[in-house]
PDB file of C-alpha atoms in Angstrom:
ATOM      1  CA  UNK X   1    -120.572 138.242  -5.103  1.00 47.00           C
ATOM      2  CA  UNK X   2    -117.064 139.177  -6.265  1.00 51.00           C
ATOM      3  CA  UNK X   3    -116.308 139.353  -9.939  1.00 53.00           C
ATOM      4  CA  UNK X   4    -113.195 137.177  -9.746  1.00 53.00           C
ATOM      5  CA  UNK X   5    -113.553 135.211  -6.536  1.00 51.00           C
ATOM      6  CA  UNK X   6    -113.655 131.465  -6.804  1.00 55.00           C
ATOM      7  CA  UNK X   7    -116.470 130.206  -4.553  1.00 54.00           C
ATOM      8  CA  UNK X   8    -114.491 127.077  -3.675  1.00 57.00           C
ATOM      9  CA  UNK X   9    -111.707 129.268  -2.298  1.00 56.00           C
ATOM     10  CA  UNK X  10    -114.219 131.290  -0.265  1.00 57.00           C
ATOM     11  CA  UNK X  11    -115.645 128.042   1.110  1.00 53.00           C
ATOM     12  CA  UNK X  12    -112.136 126.941   2.095  1.00 54.00           C
ATOM     13  CA  UNK X  13    -111.551 130.346   3.704  1.00 53.00           C
ATOM     14  CA  UNK X  14    -114.699 129.968   5.775  1.00 54.00           C
ATOM     15  CA  UNK X  15    -113.756 126.433   6.824  1.00 51.00           C
ATOM     16  CA  UNK X  16    -110.341 127.669   7.953  1.00 51.00           C
ATOM     17  CA  UNK X  17    -111.920 130.536   9.854  1.00 54.00           C
ATOM     18  CA  UNK X  18    -114.313 128.245  11.672  1.00 51.00           C
ATOM     19  CA  UNK X  19    -111.654 125.731  12.459  1.00 48.00           C
ATOM     20  CA  UNK X  20    -109.846 128.588  14.150  1.00 48.00           C
ATOM     21  CA  UNK X  21    -112.884 130.165  15.792  1.00 48.00           C
ATOM     22  CA  UNK X  22    -114.630 127.121  17.159  1.00 47.00           C
ATOM     23  CA  UNK X  23    -111.708 124.930  18.075  1.00 46.00           C
ATOM     24  CA  UNK X  24    -112.128 123.549  21.586  1.00 43.00           C
ATOM     25  CA  UNK X  25    -108.410 123.533  22.269  1.00 43.00           C
ATOM     26  CA  UNK X  26    -106.391 126.307  23.838  1.00 45.00           C
ATOM     27  CA  UNK X  27    -104.564 128.723  21.570  1.00 45.00           C
ATOM     28  CA  UNK X  28    -101.696 126.770  20.082  1.00 47.00           C
ATOM     29  CA  UNK X  29     -99.108 126.900  17.349  1.00 57.00           C
ATOM     30  CA  UNK X  30    -101.564 125.031  15.128  1.00 58.00           C
ATOM     31  CA  UNK X  31    -104.181 127.738  15.629  1.00 53.00           C
ATOM     32  CA  UNK X  32    -101.581 130.395  14.886  1.00 64.00           C
ATOM     33  CA  UNK X  33    -100.811 128.518  11.685  1.00 69.00           C
ATOM     34  CA  UNK X  34    -104.519 128.418  10.811  1.00 59.00           C
ATOM     35  CA  UNK X  35    -104.837 132.148  11.444  1.00 64.00           C
ATOM     36  CA  UNK X  36    -101.904 132.749   9.085  1.00 74.00           C
ATOM     37  CA  UNK X  37    -103.582 130.518   6.478  1.00 72.00           C
ATOM     38  CA  UNK X  38    -106.844 132.478   6.748  1.00 69.00           C
ATOM     39  CA  UNK X  39    -104.976 135.752   6.344  1.00 80.00           C
ATOM     40  CA  UNK X  40    -103.163 134.392   3.283  1.00 82.00           C
ATOM     41  CA  UNK X  41    -106.473 133.429   1.683  1.00 81.00           C
ATOM     42  CA  UNK X  42    -107.902 136.883   2.398  1.00 87.00           C
ATOM     43  CA  UNK X  43    -104.834 138.459   0.817  1.00 89.00           C
ATOM     44  CA  UNK X  44    -105.256 136.260  -2.237  1.00 91.00           C
ATOM     45  CA  UNK X  45    -108.840 137.437  -2.719  1.00 91.00           C
ATOM     46  CA  UNK X  46    -107.842 141.075  -2.269  1.00 94.00           C
ATOM     47  CA  UNK X  47    -104.954 140.733  -4.724  1.00 92.00           C
ATOM     48  CA  UNK X  48    -107.169 139.058  -7.334  1.00 92.00           C
ATOM     49  CA  UNK X  49    -109.693 141.869  -7.144  1.00 94.00           C
ATOM     50  CA  UNK X  50    -107.535 144.992  -6.863  1.00 94.00           C
ATOM     51  CA  UNK X  51    -105.317 145.070  -9.994  1.00 90.00           C
ATOM     52  CA  UNK X  52    -102.446 147.057  -8.469  1.00 93.00           C
ATOM     53  CA  UNK X  53     -99.592 148.638 -10.368  1.00 92.00           C
ATOM     54  CA  UNK X  54     -96.161 147.466  -9.166  1.00 92.00           C
ATOM     55  CA  UNK X  55     -95.689 150.648  -7.139  1.00 93.00           C
ATOM     56  CA  UNK X  56     -99.173 150.431  -5.601  1.00 95.00           C
ATOM     57  CA  UNK X  57     -98.692 146.744  -4.841  1.00 94.00           C
ATOM     58  CA  UNK X  58     -95.614 147.270  -2.684  1.00 94.00           C
ATOM     59  CA  UNK X  59     -97.060 150.259  -0.807  1.00 96.00           C
ATOM     60  CA  UNK X  60    -100.481 148.654  -0.327  1.00 97.00           C
ATOM     61  CA  UNK X  61     -99.256 145.380   1.151  1.00 96.00           C
ATOM     62  CA  UNK X  62     -96.961 147.140   3.606  1.00 96.00           C
ATOM     63  CA  UNK X  63     -99.874 149.266   4.838  1.00 98.00           C
ATOM     64  CA  UNK X  64    -102.301 146.333   4.732  1.00 97.00           C
ATOM     65  CA  UNK X  65    -100.024 144.346   7.059  1.00 95.00           C
ATOM     66  CA  UNK X  66    -100.151 147.212   9.549  1.00 97.00           C
ATOM     67  CA  UNK X  67    -103.951 147.437   9.104  1.00 97.00           C
ATOM     68  CA  UNK X  68    -104.404 143.731   9.838  1.00 94.00           C
ATOM     69  CA  UNK X  69    -102.089 143.878  12.866  1.00 94.00           C
ATOM     70  CA  UNK X  70    -104.193 146.710  14.274  1.00 96.00           C
ATOM     71  CA  UNK X  71    -107.385 144.717  13.679  1.00 94.00           C
ATOM     72  CA  UNK X  72    -105.999 141.430  15.036  1.00 90.00           C
ATOM     73  CA  UNK X  73    -106.968 142.061  18.675  1.00 91.00           C
ATOM     74  CA  UNK X  74    -110.439 143.184  17.603  1.00 92.00           C
ATOM     75  CA  UNK X  75    -111.007 139.984  15.630  1.00 86.00           C
ATOM     76  CA  UNK X  76    -109.670 137.814  18.457  1.00 86.00           C
ATOM     77  CA  UNK X  77    -111.960 139.574  20.937  1.00 91.00           C
ATOM     78  CA  UNK X  78    -114.945 139.120  18.637  1.00 88.00           C
ATOM     79  CA  UNK X  79    -114.252 135.429  18.067  1.00 84.00           C
ATOM     80  CA  UNK X  80    -113.783 134.894  21.820  1.00 85.00           C
ATOM     81  CA  UNK X  81    -117.028 136.742  22.565  1.00 88.00           C
ATOM     82  CA  UNK X  82    -118.964 134.700  20.016  1.00 85.00           C
ATOM     83  CA  UNK X  83    -117.490 131.445  21.333  1.00 83.00           C
ATOM     84  CA  UNK X  84    -118.311 132.366  24.928  1.00 84.00           C
ATOM     85  CA  UNK X  85    -121.831 133.434  24.022  1.00 84.00           C
ATOM     86  CA  UNK X  86    -122.331 130.297  21.929  1.00 83.00           C
ATOM     87  CA  UNK X  87    -121.338 128.139  24.891  1.00 81.00           C
ATOM     88  CA  UNK X  88    -123.517 130.118  27.304  1.00 80.00           C
ATOM     89  CA  UNK X  89    -126.567 130.119  25.035  1.00 78.00           C
ATOM     90  CA  UNK X  90    -126.193 126.388  24.374  1.00 77.00           C
ATOM     91  CA  UNK X  91    -126.538 125.783  28.098  1.00 74.00           C
ATOM     92  CA  UNK X  92    -129.748 127.863  28.053  1.00 76.00           C
ATOM     93  CA  UNK X  93    -128.598 129.617  31.220  1.00 78.00           C
ATOM     94  CA  UNK X  94    -128.050 133.149  29.952  1.00 82.00           C
ATOM     95  CA  UNK X  95    -129.330 135.758  32.383  1.00 86.00           C
ATOM     96  CA  UNK X  96    -130.559 139.208  31.416  1.00 89.00           C
ATOM     97  CA  UNK X  97    -127.385 140.650  32.912  1.00 90.00           C
ATOM     98  CA  UNK X  98    -125.189 138.314  30.824  1.00 87.00           C
ATOM     99  CA  UNK X  99    -127.145 139.174  27.675  1.00 87.00           C
ATOM    100  CA  UNK X 100    -126.689 142.883  28.385  1.00 92.00           C
ATOM    101  CA  UNK X 101    -122.958 142.368  28.959  1.00 92.00           C
ATOM    102  CA  UNK X 102    -122.734 140.482  25.673  1.00 90.00           C
ATOM    103  CA  UNK X 103    -124.442 143.324  23.808  1.00 92.00           C
ATOM    104  CA  UNK X 104    -122.218 145.928  25.431  1.00 95.00           C
ATOM    105  CA  UNK X 105    -119.090 143.933  24.567  1.00 95.00           C
ATOM    106  CA  UNK X 106    -120.288 143.250  21.031  1.00 93.00           C
ATOM    107  CA  UNK X 107    -120.889 146.915  20.247  1.00 96.00           C
ATOM    108  CA  UNK X 108    -117.644 147.971  21.918  1.00 98.00           C
ATOM    109  CA  UNK X 109    -115.760 145.523  19.672  1.00 96.00           C
ATOM    110  CA  UNK X 110    -117.640 146.668  16.563  1.00 96.00           C
ATOM    111  CA  UNK X 111    -116.918 150.319  17.405  1.00 98.00           C
ATOM    112  CA  UNK X 112    -113.211 149.568  17.845  1.00 98.00           C
ATOM    113  CA  UNK X 113    -113.177 147.834  14.465  1.00 97.00           C
ATOM    114  CA  UNK X 114    -114.940 150.758  12.787  1.00 97.00           C
ATOM    115  CA  UNK X 115    -112.562 153.310  14.314  1.00 98.00           C
ATOM    116  CA  UNK X 116    -109.530 151.365  13.105  1.00 98.00           C
ATOM    117  CA  UNK X 117    -110.960 150.995   9.601  1.00 98.00           C
ATOM    118  CA  UNK X 118    -111.868 154.686   9.447  1.00 98.00           C
ATOM    119  CA  UNK X 119    -108.411 155.603  10.677  1.00 97.00           C
ATOM    120  CA  UNK X 120    -106.821 153.876   7.710  1.00 98.00           C
ATOM    121  CA  UNK X 121    -108.856 155.566   4.971  1.00 98.00           C
ATOM    122  CA  UNK X 122    -106.518 158.552   4.691  1.00 98.00           C
ATOM    123  CA  UNK X 123    -103.465 156.300   4.859  1.00 98.00           C
ATOM    124  CA  UNK X 124    -104.750 154.199   1.959  1.00 98.00           C
ATOM    125  CA  UNK X 125    -105.699 157.373   0.048  1.00 98.00           C
ATOM    126  CA  UNK X 126    -102.072 158.519   0.218  1.00 98.00           C
ATOM    127  CA  UNK X 127    -100.931 155.467  -1.744  1.00 97.00           C
ATOM    128  CA  UNK X 128    -103.959 154.605  -3.902  1.00 97.00           C
ATOM    129  CA  UNK X 129    -106.488 156.534  -5.986  1.00 97.00           C
ATOM    130  CA  UNK X 130    -109.899 157.055  -4.384  1.00 97.00           C
ATOM    131  CA  UNK X 131    -111.652 154.400  -6.473  1.00 96.00           C
ATOM    132  CA  UNK X 132    -109.111 151.762  -5.489  1.00 97.00           C
ATOM    133  CA  UNK X 133    -109.446 152.689  -1.821  1.00 98.00           C
ATOM    134  CA  UNK X 134    -113.225 152.373  -2.102  1.00 97.00           C
ATOM    135  CA  UNK X 135    -112.834 149.055  -3.947  1.00 97.00           C
ATOM    136  CA  UNK X 136    -110.526 147.722  -1.231  1.00 97.00           C
ATOM    137  CA  UNK X 137    -113.039 148.646   1.474  1.00 97.00           C
ATOM    138  CA  UNK X 138    -115.814 146.995  -0.559  1.00 96.00           C
ATOM    139  CA  UNK X 139    -113.812 143.773  -0.765  1.00 95.00           C
ATOM    140  CA  UNK X 140    -112.821 143.973   2.899  1.00 94.00           C
ATOM    141  CA  UNK X 141    -116.444 144.531   3.924  1.00 93.00           C
ATOM    142  CA  UNK X 142    -117.651 141.640   1.769  1.00 90.00           C
ATOM    143  CA  UNK X 143    -115.122 139.321   3.389  1.00 87.00           C
ATOM    144  CA  UNK X 144    -116.261 140.601   6.809  1.00 87.00           C
ATOM    145  CA  UNK X 145    -119.885 139.966   5.816  1.00 89.00           C
ATOM    146  CA  UNK X 146    -119.088 136.355   4.908  1.00 83.00           C
ATOM    147  CA  UNK X 147    -117.345 135.838   8.236  1.00 78.00           C
ATOM    148  CA  UNK X 148    -120.140 137.579  10.178  1.00 84.00           C
ATOM    149  CA  UNK X 149    -122.766 135.457   8.442  1.00 86.00           C
ATOM    150  CA  UNK X 150    -120.952 132.267   9.341  1.00 78.00           C
ATOM    151  CA  UNK X 151    -120.523 133.432  12.930  1.00 78.00           C
ATOM    152  CA  UNK X 152    -124.209 134.327  13.190  1.00 82.00           C
ATOM    153  CA  UNK X 153    -125.486 130.940  12.044  1.00 82.00           C
ATOM    154  CA  UNK X 154    -123.344 129.178  14.649  1.00 77.00           C
ATOM    155  CA  UNK X 155    -125.085 130.871  17.587  1.00 77.00           C
ATOM    156  CA  UNK X 156    -128.657 130.003  18.508  1.00 77.00           C
ATOM    157  CA  UNK X 157    -131.140 132.743  19.295  1.00 79.00           C
ATOM    158  CA  UNK X 158    -131.756 133.282  22.983  1.00 77.00           C
ATOM    159  CA  UNK X 159    -134.898 131.867  24.488  1.00 75.00           C
TER     160      UNK X 159
END
């Protein structure tokens, strides 16, 4: 997958993400702590795979923090949607209308995420060479793919 990523660390990242996503408790300080831990592990994987100069490092992480803050609501909405759909589909009482609402919400969330990510391309290009920007987006998309895969296997197909 990644040239330098330790699979044990990715496994731990996924466990942290799912502890956060599928916790049955209300949002708490503990969940906030878990979210911070997940973000730290993502940052570690990005740092290991980017090879920044000192100047790039400082500029990148400042912009990355802004990028993640802008994506935070999108990720929360997606996790909430998946949890709600998981609960509804487990009860086997999903109506056509509910399924349509789920799809509409899912694509609205995905579009918001895409717009935010696209909006940051030029910002990253101002502080990093094109290849490094592309590499960052590759890493970011691979981490998203891991998370999306784990989310997908937690939700049964509708009947």
